[in-house]
PDB file of C-alpha atoms in Angstrom:
ATOM      1  CA  MET A   1     153.205 163.208  91.248  1.00 69.00           C
ATOM      2  CA  PHE A   2     150.482 160.165  91.643  1.00 70.00           C
ATOM      3  CA  PHE A   3     147.624 162.675  92.619  1.00 68.00           C
ATOM      4  CA  THR A   4     148.399 165.250  89.782  1.00 76.00           C
ATOM      5  CA  PHE A   5     148.479 162.443  86.918  1.00 75.00           C
ATOM      6  CA  SER A   6     145.529 160.809  88.300  1.00 78.00           C
ATOM      7  CA  LYS A   7     143.543 164.092  88.150  1.00 76.00           C
ATOM      8  CA  LEU A   8     144.885 164.877  84.698  1.00 80.00           C
ATOM      9  CA  PHE A   9     144.174 161.430  83.455  1.00 81.00           C
ATOM     10  CA  TRP A  10     140.646 161.465  84.510  1.00 80.00           C
ATOM     11  CA  PHE A  11     140.212 165.000  82.831  1.00 82.00           C
ATOM     12  CA  PHE A  12     140.392 162.816  79.461  1.00 84.00           C
ATOM     13  CA  ALA A  13     139.327 159.539  80.648  1.00 87.00           C
ATOM     14  CA  ALA A  14     136.128 160.339  82.140  1.00 93.00           C
ATOM     15  CA  PRO A  15     133.330 158.929  79.645  1.00 94.00           C
ATOM     16  CA  SER A  16     131.280 162.017  79.478  1.00 94.00           C
ATOM     17  CA  GLN A  17     134.359 164.234  78.808  1.00 94.00           C
ATOM     18  CA  LEU A  18     135.501 161.406  76.404  1.00 94.00           C
ATOM     19  CA  LEU A  19     132.229 161.608  74.546  1.00 95.00           C
ATOM     20  CA  VAL A  20     132.060 165.466  74.179  1.00 94.00           C
ATOM     21  CA  MET A  21     135.552 165.754  73.038  1.00 95.00           C
ATOM     22  CA  LEU A  22     135.148 162.888  70.221  1.00 95.00           C
ATOM     23  CA  THR A  23     131.960 164.747  69.159  1.00 95.00           C
ATOM     24  CA  MET A  24     133.746 167.935  68.838  1.00 95.00           C
ATOM     25  CA  LEU A  25     136.556 166.268  66.825  1.00 94.00           C
ATOM     26  CA  THR A  26     134.256 164.532  64.579  1.00 94.00           C
ATOM     27  CA  LEU A  27     132.349 167.485  63.842  1.00 92.00           C
ATOM     28  CA  ALA A  28     135.437 169.566  63.309  1.00 91.00           C
ATOM     29  CA  LEU A  29     136.889 166.918  60.936  1.00 90.00           C
ATOM     30  CA  LEU A  30     133.536 166.963  58.828  1.00 88.00           C
ATOM     31  CA  CYS A  31     133.049 170.693  58.696  1.00 88.00           C
ATOM     32  CA  ARG A  32     136.726 171.085  57.521  1.00 83.00           C
ATOM     33  CA  LYS A  33     136.746 171.646  53.730  1.00 79.00           C
ATOM     34  CA  LYS A  34     140.442 170.448  53.067  1.00 80.00           C
ATOM     35  CA  THR A  35     140.179 167.006  55.021  1.00 77.00           C
ATOM     36  CA  SER A  36     141.459 164.115  53.074  1.00 85.00           C
ATOM     37  CA  ALA A  37     139.210 161.472  51.837  1.00 83.00           C
ATOM     38  CA  ARG A  38     140.717 159.102  54.159  1.00 87.00           C
ATOM     39  CA  ILE A  39     140.351 161.257  57.338  1.00 88.00           C
ATOM     40  CA  ARG A  40     136.811 162.003  56.263  1.00 87.00           C
ATOM     41  CA  LYS A  41     135.991 158.368  55.911  1.00 90.00           C
ATOM     42  CA  CYS A  42     137.428 157.810  59.363  1.00 91.00           C
ATOM     43  CA  ALA A  43     135.324 160.962  60.745  1.00 91.00           C
ATOM     44  CA  HIS A  44     132.174 159.326  59.209  1.00 92.00           C
ATOM     45  CA  GLY A  45     133.124 156.119  60.880  1.00 94.00           C
ATOM     46  CA  MET A  46     133.402 157.843  64.108  1.00 94.00           C
ATOM     47  CA  GLY A  47     130.163 159.600  63.639  1.00 94.00           C
ATOM     48  CA  ILE A  48     128.319 156.431  63.323  1.00 95.00           C
ATOM     49  CA  ALA A  49     129.907 154.954  66.329  1.00 95.00           C
ATOM     50  CA  LEU A  50     128.893 158.272  68.325  1.00 95.00           C
ATOM     51  CA  ILE A  51     125.322 157.970  67.133  1.00 95.00           C
ATOM     52  CA  ILE A  52     125.285 154.345  68.319  1.00 95.00           C
ATOM     53  CA  ALA A  53     126.688 155.397  71.571  1.00 94.00           C
ATOM     54  CA  TYR A  54     124.279 158.122  72.306  1.00 93.00           C
ATOM     55  CA  ALA A  55     121.493 155.782  71.310  1.00 92.00           C
ATOM     56  CA  MET A  56     122.587 153.172  73.756  1.00 91.00           C
ATOM     57  CA  LEU A  57     122.978 155.933  76.556  1.00 91.00           C
ATOM     58  CA  PHE A  58     119.228 157.197  75.717  1.00 90.00           C
ATOM     59  CA  THR A  59     117.709 153.796  75.492  1.00 88.00           C
ATOM     60  CA  LEU A  60     119.531 151.401  77.661  1.00 88.00           C
ATOM     61  CA  PRO A  61     120.405 151.515  81.392  1.00 88.00           C
ATOM     62  CA  VAL A  62     124.198 151.486  80.796  1.00 89.00           C
ATOM     63  CA  GLY A  63     125.044 153.560  83.951  1.00 89.00           C
ATOM     64  CA  ASP A  64     123.206 150.960  86.022  1.00 89.00           C
ATOM     65  CA  TRP A  65     125.155 148.144  84.237  1.00 91.00           C
ATOM     66  CA  ALA A  66     128.402 149.719  84.789  1.00 93.00           C
ATOM     67  CA  ILE A  67     127.817 150.719  88.558  1.00 94.00           C
ATOM     68  CA  PHE A  68     125.811 147.808  89.613  1.00 93.00           C
ATOM     69  CA  PRO A  69     128.616 145.326  90.006  1.00 95.00           C
ATOM     70  CA  LEU A  70     130.372 147.564  92.240  1.00 96.00           C
ATOM     71  CA  GLU A  71     127.489 148.094  94.595  1.00 96.00           C
ATOM     72  CA  ALA A  72     126.629 144.288  94.571  1.00 95.00           C
ATOM     73  CA  LYS A  73     129.987 144.050  96.458  1.00 95.00           C
ATOM     74  CA  ALA A  74     128.883 146.199  99.095  1.00 95.00           C
ATOM     75  CA  PRO A  75     125.370 144.973 100.485  1.00 93.00           C
ATOM     76  CA  PRO A  76     123.822 147.357 103.223  1.00 92.00           C
ATOM     77  CA  ALA A  77     125.110 146.558 106.625  1.00 91.00           C
ATOM     78  CA  MET A  78     122.341 144.419 108.285  1.00 86.00           C
ATOM     79  CA  LYS A  79     124.439 143.272 111.323  1.00 87.00           C
ATOM     80  CA  ILE A  80     126.711 145.429 113.259  1.00 92.00           C
ATOM     81  CA  PRO A  81     128.419 144.656 116.512  1.00 91.00           C
ATOM     82  CA  ALA A  82     126.995 146.017 119.807  1.00 92.00           C
ATOM     83  CA  ARG A  83     130.277 147.577 120.541  1.00 95.00           C
ATOM     84  CA  ILE A  84     131.740 150.127 117.885  1.00 96.00           C
ATOM     85  CA  ASP A  85     134.909 151.755 118.895  1.00 97.00           C
ATOM     86  CA  GLY A  86     135.073 154.258 115.854  1.00 97.00           C
ATOM     87  CA  ILE A  87     133.424 155.534 112.693  1.00 98.00           C
ATOM     88  CA  VAL A  88     135.371 156.763 109.486  1.00 98.00           C
ATOM     89  CA  ILE A  89     133.341 158.836 107.387  1.00 97.00           C
ATOM     90  CA  LEU A  90     135.155 159.314 103.940  1.00 97.00           C
ATOM     91  CA  GLY A  91     134.602 162.876 102.485  1.00 93.00           C
ATOM     92  CA  ALA A  92     133.108 163.924  98.844  1.00 91.00           C
ATOM     93  CA  ALA A  93     129.855 164.906 100.310  1.00 92.00           C
ATOM     94  CA  LEU A  94     130.461 168.734 100.419  1.00 92.00           C
ATOM     95  CA  ASP A  95     131.508 171.400  97.438  1.00 90.00           C
ATOM     96  CA  GLU A  96     134.219 173.538  98.268  1.00 88.00           C
ATOM     97  CA  ASN A  97     133.952 175.825  95.294  1.00 87.00           C
ATOM     98  CA  ILE A  98     130.158 176.223  95.467  1.00 90.00           C
ATOM     99  CA  THR A  99     130.654 177.029  99.232  1.00 90.00           C
ATOM    100  CA  GLU A 100     133.400 179.672  98.489  1.00 88.00           C
ATOM    101  CA  TYR A 101     131.239 181.416  95.868  1.00 88.00           C
ATOM    102  CA  HIS A 102     128.164 181.571  97.732  1.00 93.00           C
ATOM    103  CA  GLY A 103     129.303 181.764 101.226  1.00 90.00           C
ATOM    104  CA  VAL A 104     127.049 178.914 102.473  1.00 91.00           C
ATOM    105  CA  VAL A 105     127.820 175.203 102.944  1.00 93.00           C
ATOM    106  CA  ALA A 106     127.080 173.205  99.788  1.00 92.00           C
ATOM    107  CA  ILE A 107     126.235 169.597 100.141  1.00 93.00           C
ATOM    108  CA  ASN A 108     126.235 167.499  97.053  1.00 91.00           C
ATOM    109  CA  GLY A 109     124.687 164.510  95.605  1.00 88.00           C
ATOM    110  CA  GLN A 110     126.756 162.223  97.979  1.00 92.00           C
ATOM    111  CA  ALA A 111     125.145 163.720 101.055  1.00 93.00           C
ATOM    112  CA  GLU A 112     124.023 160.249 102.401  1.00 95.00           C
ATOM    113  CA  ARG A 113     127.929 159.932 103.770  1.00 95.00           C
ATOM    114  CA  LEU A 114     126.719 163.022 106.172  1.00 95.00           C
ATOM    115  CA  ILE A 115     123.045 162.267 106.588  1.00 95.00           C
ATOM    116  CA  PHE A 116     123.240 158.458 107.723  1.00 95.00           C
ATOM    117  CA  ALA A 117     126.228 159.215 109.925  1.00 96.00           C
ATOM    118  CA  VAL A 118     124.108 161.212 112.344  1.00 96.00           C
ATOM    119  CA  PRO A 119     122.126 158.311 113.580  1.00 95.00           C
ATOM    120  CA  LEU A 120     125.357 156.164 113.937  1.00 95.00           C
ATOM    121  CA  ILE A 121     126.829 158.869 115.881  1.00 95.00           C
ATOM    122  CA  LYS A 122     123.828 159.111 118.274  1.00 95.00           C
ATOM    123  CA  HIS A 123     123.733 155.312 118.702  1.00 94.00           C
ATOM    124  CA  TYR A 124     127.331 154.799 119.526  1.00 95.00           C
ATOM    125  CA  PRO A 125     128.125 158.022 121.616  1.00 94.00           C
ATOM    126  CA  GLN A 126     131.461 156.281 122.891  1.00 94.00           C
ATOM    127  CA  ALA A 127     132.707 155.885 119.271  1.00 96.00           C
ATOM    128  CA  LYS A 128     135.513 157.979 118.014  1.00 96.00           C
ATOM    129  CA  ILE A 129     134.290 159.772 115.026  1.00 97.00           C
ATOM    130  CA  VAL A 130     136.522 160.758 112.092  1.00 97.00           C
ATOM    131  CA  TYR A 131     135.812 162.571 109.023  1.00 97.00           C
ATOM    132  CA  ALA A 132     138.540 162.487 106.406  1.00 96.00           C
ATOM    133  CA  GLY A 133     138.438 164.975 103.501  1.00 90.00           C
ATOM    134  CA  GLY A 134     140.906 167.585 102.518  1.00 85.00           C
ATOM    135  CA  SER A 135     141.258 169.896  99.290  1.00 71.00           C
ATOM    136  CA  PRO A 136     144.166 170.499  96.913  1.00 58.00           C
ATOM    137  CA  GLN A 137     142.860 173.721  95.587  1.00 62.00           C
ATOM    138  CA  GLY A 138     144.483 176.864  96.873  1.00 59.00           C
ATOM    139  CA  ASN A 139     142.895 178.787  99.752  1.00 62.00           C
ATOM    140  CA  LEU A 140     139.516 176.859  99.711  1.00 73.00           C
ATOM    141  CA  GLN A 141     138.101 175.478 102.933  1.00 85.00           C
ATOM    142  CA  ARG A 142     138.980 171.918 103.401  1.00 90.00           C
ATOM    143  CA  GLU A 143     136.049 169.390 103.488  1.00 93.00           C
ATOM    144  CA  ALA A 144     136.668 168.419 106.713  1.00 93.00           C
ATOM    145  CA  ASP A 145     136.229 172.089 107.838  1.00 93.00           C
ATOM    146  CA  LEU A 146     132.916 172.184 106.123  1.00 94.00           C
ATOM    147  CA  ALA A 147     131.709 168.757 107.568  1.00 95.00           C
ATOM    148  CA  LYS A 148     132.366 170.205 111.229  1.00 95.00           C
ATOM    149  CA  ILE A 149     130.056 173.317 110.546  1.00 95.00           C
ATOM    150  CA  VAL A 150     127.433 171.013 108.981  1.00 96.00           C
ATOM    151  CA  PHE A 151     127.576 168.596 111.838  1.00 96.00           C
ATOM    152  CA  GLN A 152     127.450 171.524 114.385  1.00 96.00           C
ATOM    153  CA  MET A 153     124.529 172.996 112.349  1.00 95.00           C
ATOM    154  CA  TRP A 154     122.623 169.562 113.126  1.00 95.00           C
ATOM    155  CA  GLY A 155     123.253 170.048 116.935  1.00 95.00           C
ATOM    156  CA  ILE A 156     126.083 167.529 117.018  1.00 95.00           C
ATOM    157  CA  ASN A 157     128.903 168.169 119.624  1.00 94.00           C
ATOM    158  CA  THR A 158     132.140 167.741 117.568  1.00 95.00           C
ATOM    159  CA  SER A 159     134.613 168.292 120.436  1.00 92.00           C
ATOM    160  CA  LYS A 160     135.805 164.959 120.384  1.00 91.00           C
ATOM    161  CA  PHE A 161     135.638 164.392 116.548  1.00 96.00           C
ATOM    162  CA  VAL A 162     138.719 163.888 114.390  1.00 96.00           C
ATOM    163  CA  PHE A 163     138.621 165.911 111.047  1.00 96.00           C
ATOM    164  CA  GLU A 164     141.458 164.849 108.872  1.00 95.00           C
ATOM    165  CA  ARG A 165     141.817 167.558 106.438  1.00 92.00           C
ATOM    166  CA  ASP A 166     145.044 166.892 104.541  1.00 91.00           C
ATOM    167  CA  SER A 167     144.308 163.967 102.325  1.00 91.00           C
ATOM    168  CA  ARG A 168     143.448 164.284  98.608  1.00 90.00           C
ATOM    169  CA  ASN A 169     142.180 160.986  97.715  1.00 92.00           C
ATOM    170  CA  THR A 170     140.811 157.627  99.151  1.00 94.00           C
ATOM    171  CA  TYR A 171     144.444 156.185  99.711  1.00 95.00           C
ATOM    172  CA  GLU A 172     145.481 159.193 101.555  1.00 94.00           C
ATOM    173  CA  ASN A 173     142.217 159.236 103.628  1.00 95.00           C
ATOM    174  CA  ILE A 174     142.700 155.810 105.127  1.00 96.00           C
ATOM    175  CA  VAL A 175     146.526 156.224 105.727  1.00 96.00           C
ATOM    176  CA  ASN A 176     146.076 159.556 107.450  1.00 96.00           C
ATOM    177  CA  VAL A 177     143.146 158.386 109.427  1.00 96.00           C
ATOM    178  CA  LYS A 178     145.068 155.223 110.476  1.00 97.00           C
ATOM    179  CA  LYS A 179     148.238 157.413 111.551  1.00 96.00           C
ATOM    180  CA  ALA A 180     145.643 159.547 113.542  1.00 95.00           C
ATOM    181  CA  VAL A 181     143.797 157.210 115.566  1.00 95.00           C
ATOM    182  CA  LYS A 182     146.099 154.327 115.835  1.00 95.00           C
ATOM    183  CA  PRO A 183     143.500 151.403 115.691  1.00 95.00           C
ATOM    184  CA  ASN A 184     144.327 148.113 117.203  1.00 91.00           C
ATOM    185  CA  GLY A 185     143.193 144.499 116.302  1.00 85.00           C
ATOM    186  CA  ASP A 186     140.563 144.310 119.266  1.00 91.00           C
ATOM    187  CA  GLN A 187     138.617 147.540 118.152  1.00 95.00           C
ATOM    188  CA  ASN A 188     135.669 147.382 115.928  1.00 97.00           C
ATOM    189  CA  TRP A 189     135.852 150.313 113.231  1.00 97.00           C
ATOM    190  CA  LEU A 190     132.974 151.227 110.526  1.00 97.00           C
ATOM    191  CA  LEU A 191     133.791 152.552 107.315  1.00 98.00           C
ATOM    192  CA  MET A 192     131.124 154.684 105.793  1.00 97.00           C
ATOM    193  CA  THR A 193     131.354 155.648 102.056  1.00 97.00           C
ATOM    194  CA  SER A 194     129.281 155.337  99.027  1.00 97.00           C
ATOM    195  CA  ALA A 195     128.332 151.860  97.974  1.00 97.00           C
ATOM    196  CA  ALA A 196     130.040 151.969  94.647  1.00 96.00           C
ATOM    197  CA  HIS A 197     133.301 153.081  96.313  1.00 97.00           C
ATOM    198  CA  MET A 198     133.240 150.887  99.057  1.00 97.00           C
ATOM    199  CA  PRO A 199     135.157 148.025  97.369  1.00 97.00           C
ATOM    200  CA  ARG A 200     138.080 150.287  96.626  1.00 96.00           C
ATOM    201  CA  ALA A 201     138.196 151.747 100.164  1.00 97.00           C
ATOM    202  CA  MET A 202     137.866 148.499 101.812  1.00 97.00           C
ATOM    203  CA  ALA A 203     140.799 146.942  99.588  1.00 97.00           C
ATOM    204  CA  ILE A 204     143.198 149.916 100.709  1.00 97.00           C
ATOM    205  CA  ALA A 205     142.212 149.365 104.453  1.00 97.00           C
ATOM    206  CA  GLN A 206     142.951 145.675 103.931  1.00 96.00           C
ATOM    207  CA  HIS A 207     146.190 146.420 102.161  1.00 96.00           C
ATOM    208  CA  LEU A 208     147.044 148.420 105.211  1.00 96.00           C
ATOM    209  CA  ASN A 209     146.135 145.609 107.762  1.00 95.00           C
ATOM    210  CA  TRP A 210     143.076 147.424 109.041  1.00 96.00           C
ATOM    211  CA  GLU A 211     140.026 145.291 109.195  1.00 95.00           C
ATOM    212  CA  MET A 212     137.018 147.457 108.936  1.00 97.00           C
ATOM    213  CA  ILE A 213     133.429 146.997 108.900  1.00 97.00           C
ATOM    214  CA  PRO A 214     131.802 148.182 105.929  1.00 97.00           C
ATOM    215  CA  TYR A 215     128.682 150.501 106.125  1.00 97.00           C
ATOM    216  CA  PRO A 216     127.954 151.478 102.530  1.00 97.00           C
ATOM    217  CA  VAL A 217     125.414 154.220 101.590  1.00 96.00           C
ATOM    218  CA  ASP A 218     124.405 156.358  98.595  1.00 95.00           C
ATOM    219  CA  TYR A 219     123.126 153.523  96.292  1.00 95.00           C
ATOM    220  CA  GLN A 220     122.692 154.635  92.747  1.00 90.00           C
ATOM    221  CA  SER A 221     121.781 151.729  90.541  1.00 86.00           C
ATOM    222  CA  GLY A 222     118.478 150.012  89.979  1.00 79.00           C
ATOM    223  CA  GLY A 223     120.190 146.516  89.391  1.00 71.00           C
ATOM    224  CA  TRP A 224     120.593 144.927  86.081  1.00 68.00           C
ATOM    225  CA  ILE A 225     116.986 146.004  84.966  1.00 66.00           C
ATOM    226  CA  GLY A 226     117.870 149.494  85.623  1.00 59.00           C
ATOM    227  CA  LEU A 227     115.900 152.788  85.776  1.00 59.00           C
ATOM    228  CA  SER A 228     117.734 155.118  83.332  1.00 55.00           C
ATOM    229  CA  GLY A 229     116.338 154.395  79.846  1.00 60.00           C
ATOM    230  CA  GLY A 230     115.736 157.921  78.266  1.00 65.00           C
ATOM    231  CA  ASN A 231     118.021 159.632  80.504  1.00 80.00           C
ATOM    232  CA  ILE A 232     121.237 160.568  79.022  1.00 87.00           C
ATOM    233  CA  ARG A 233     122.622 162.491  81.956  1.00 88.00           C
ATOM    234  CA  TYR A 234     121.555 160.054  84.644  1.00 86.00           C
ATOM    235  CA  ASN A 235     123.502 157.353  82.352  1.00 89.00           C
ATOM    236  CA  LEU A 236     126.465 159.451  81.962  1.00 93.00           C
ATOM    237  CA  ASP A 237     126.659 160.465  85.747  1.00 92.00           C
ATOM    238  CA  ARG A 238     126.774 156.839  86.901  1.00 92.00           C
ATOM    239  CA  LEU A 239     128.895 155.663  84.101  1.00 94.00           C
ATOM    240  CA  ASP A 240     131.566 158.247  85.040  1.00 95.00           C
ATOM    241  CA  ARG A 241     131.367 157.026  88.669  1.00 95.00           C
ATOM    242  CA  ALA A 242     131.512 153.352  87.771  1.00 96.00           C
ATOM    243  CA  VAL A 243     134.672 154.108  85.613  1.00 96.00           C
ATOM    244  CA  GLN A 244     136.410 156.059  88.020  1.00 95.00           C
ATOM    245  CA  GLU A 245     136.031 153.405  90.694  1.00 96.00           C
ATOM    246  CA  TYR A 246     137.439 150.546  88.091  1.00 96.00           C
ATOM    247  CA  ILE A 247     140.237 152.796  86.994  1.00 95.00           C
ATOM    248  CA  GLY A 248     141.167 153.501  90.642  1.00 94.00           C
ATOM    249  CA  MET A 249     141.026 150.157  91.721  1.00 94.00           C
ATOM    250  CA  ILE A 250     143.527 149.204  88.828  1.00 94.00           C
ATOM    251  CA  ALA A 251     145.811 152.199  89.396  1.00 92.00           C
ATOM    252  CA  TYR A 252     145.767 151.451  93.179  1.00 93.00           C
ATOM    253  CA  LYS A 253     146.562 147.842  92.568  1.00 93.00           C
ATOM    254  CA  LEU A 254     149.508 148.578  89.933  1.00 93.00           C
ATOM    255  CA  THR A 255     150.992 151.077  92.462  1.00 92.00           C
ATOM    256  CA  ASP A 256     150.703 148.677  95.518  1.00 91.00           C
ATOM    257  CA  LYS A 257     148.123 150.693  97.199  1.00 90.00           C
ATOM    258  CA  ALA A 258     145.348 148.320  97.495  1.00 81.00           C
TER     259      ALA A 258
END
């Protein structure tokens, strides 16, 4: 129920989606001939607010401002213990739908979760490697299965890897992985995910009494100054990702998952 509700809620709550829906509603109200004066006045006000919103997205680094505080909580991993017992890579770097349609594995914009795992895997050959990523959609290949294909394409022996393929969100990722590997307090486990996603992932791990070492990748923001002026698509992409993390952290806190 939580998973279904979260997906449905995000469909309407995503800033990019919300902006499009409000724009369409405003245009519909303004174009409707029989709209009352009161509703037309509200539509005009909404139209002005939308123009301001679009202007801000075009001229200001709103996306960077939203995502930077999350990434600031996940600085790059500069010092890693000499002994690493395991590495957990959280999925989201592969696109099951595009893979299914074209018949070739499709890696998306969060590819660093895969790419930066490779040198770690080679540097810590004794570490247990876990890739966590399932898919809730019909008969599509699970993301963990696609990750296995990618690692093998890159010449990595995956015979001792653990591919957790049943989880549908971050909470299930970490719960299922912990059940599978049964870590103990003396072990050093790295957690690899996007920097903006790391605060939520670490909060879940700590809630589950699993002390992990964060290894953030896939930084997106240019800091407070930002780089996104004049690029609405860039802004909305980062704004969506940031808002999703903030909502996720609140939801997980309220449901005792983090």
